[in-house]
Amino acid sequence: MAIHPDPYVRLPTAGHKTTLIILHGTSQTGPKFAEAFLPTRFSPPPPPTPPPSDRLATSSASHVSHEKVSLPEYFPSCKFVFPTGAPRRTTVFGGRETNAWFDITDFGDRTKGEMNMIEGMRDSSLYLADLVRKEIEALNGEGEKGNGSNGNVVIAGFSQGSAMCSMLLLGGELQRQGLVGHLGAFIGLSGWLPFRRQIEGIISRESQKLSDGDGAAAVRDATTIYIRGLLGLDDVDGEWKPNAETCRVPIFLGHGELDVKMRFEWGEQLSGALKQLGMEVHFKLYAGLEHWWGEQEMTDVAEFLDQKSHVEGEFV
């Protein structure tokens, strides 16, 4: 496995209950990405509507803050981990060595040079699965000491980091190590689906064979088997078989409508493929947003984690 620099870590300010592992884009590093991402301020989402019987009792005390917050402020019990891709020669930069999760050949056509992606994806899949395992073990250990609760880890990524998270989720390595049950969510911002044409071909081919309610599971298993074989992950444990755990991980995908580096159609293709694999996907397109993240997008991410994961936000 390639040598990865140590992750940048932002510790929680309250009892540690959740870890967010957030992957950077091409040619970035964990610390540089954290420096740009964490200070982003957004309007907190409204608190969940209480049941009718509780509304009278809570109406006088409840309020919605108009002060903007950052993710660490809104989720004080979260530990933020920003890993860095290993140094590798990147074709799109003329072979210059950059920190990347895998090689990229052409920013304008992500289907070019796909075979050059494989080595980095395999290495990054194993590295990230090990990182997820360590964070789950840390959460479980703190829970036993009374400092936290049994592990809840969220994986997230921007641009290439989002694409890498997609392959990590679909490639089955988290399942093989028994880690998917601890995943609270997957957040993908401005991403795409590597090997999309091949995966869509599997979806089409397998779907034609099946018409019963278990069709999505069979298609998902076939996709995982394909990715593991493609990346050489079967060499790790050839006896392992995929299961249905991955489809229980809620997914939020956000994309800027004006993103010319990562066209929003690519995000829609990722969303469509994941839905066809039987996953719960929430895709949002943001008007006026280019290849970056936006304030409304961050509000939606916070609300999604409030509602779909075990991440506990604070309505300050």
Steps between C-alpha positions, in 0.01 A plus 500: 500500500623849415600729783232754586577814702335516840141629488409846623276462806260750658398366840145538636425765759242278673481127569617308192200330337569511127795518261475666160770382258518752215705441183660779299499552124777462242840653589380616842600369843299433813633806689450738205150372438410527869628857505254594225210274595461519877462880534204504256208660678138419429155556644404217735209288378173538690452261792286194431127555547395336830201264517164681544477406868837664569454822304326700773762409758793584277372800306602758759854363534578414139656747260690508177839665504573759234872491576709307252715213622776272375478121500718464813274750679181329388631150574713549815505124569659426163863424435601619153767294321652618171726230353743572216539294184840342446747681272456362148579601145189662355455483124278808473783707652758371253614219727585734785478342844200622699298375794212310344272206572556366148628615163298729271570528129254764375289746699260537207439128449519283811466183293848548353791317662276296728747213523754743645263558792507142623825493698417815695141393565610166639758659727261774612218251565718297735642810670159662552337179623778473759444864599125440542572194713736695727246778548226250585729331751583837655131585535419161649787532747385842611148368539624229736670771708185710514642767272297425189278242333546203276642609169326711243721601209403710200708492181496806277694639209531792260569450128751212469441430868131445430583263213736307728232470769260359240749231406576430867130448567434289190827304509402298805814546709304664782256209488779242498643647818158523667501881512192602299269464799686787665463736203252777569500650151691581182523864390620564145558855373574573133590141422464240227492122463823343372451213255145625451449341157608159625283525812199618299558205267488261795182667628334468159614143440412367844169688516384327182552163668291584805148624551433418866540723805854380566627631168678804646689281747621268225607793283679660795682177579607463137631858504699442818648177363600683181668788687686265735630301208593814308696646791655171606330512839403134474866422562444625856235240578368288217241326722301814582158558339303830489186559704219755531660725763615770259147590391420606858749790487315825418667710230496876436639631171535873431615663177538851360297576188784714359776246569698476175781290649263232627183537295179460697385234254777281642355545847157408368647187342656403833169555677309299240739206515492484880119511499490214250718306743226538761662772710330791675633804313417869545635711212486880499608740227603854599437792264790741457753267666822409319760235598486575870261458790231752590334636810159349422670172418663493843164573664353207310790275601446589867126435471560170322735382774248610764220301337668200341803424714574482871691827489364740759496868404441788736244769431701796631 
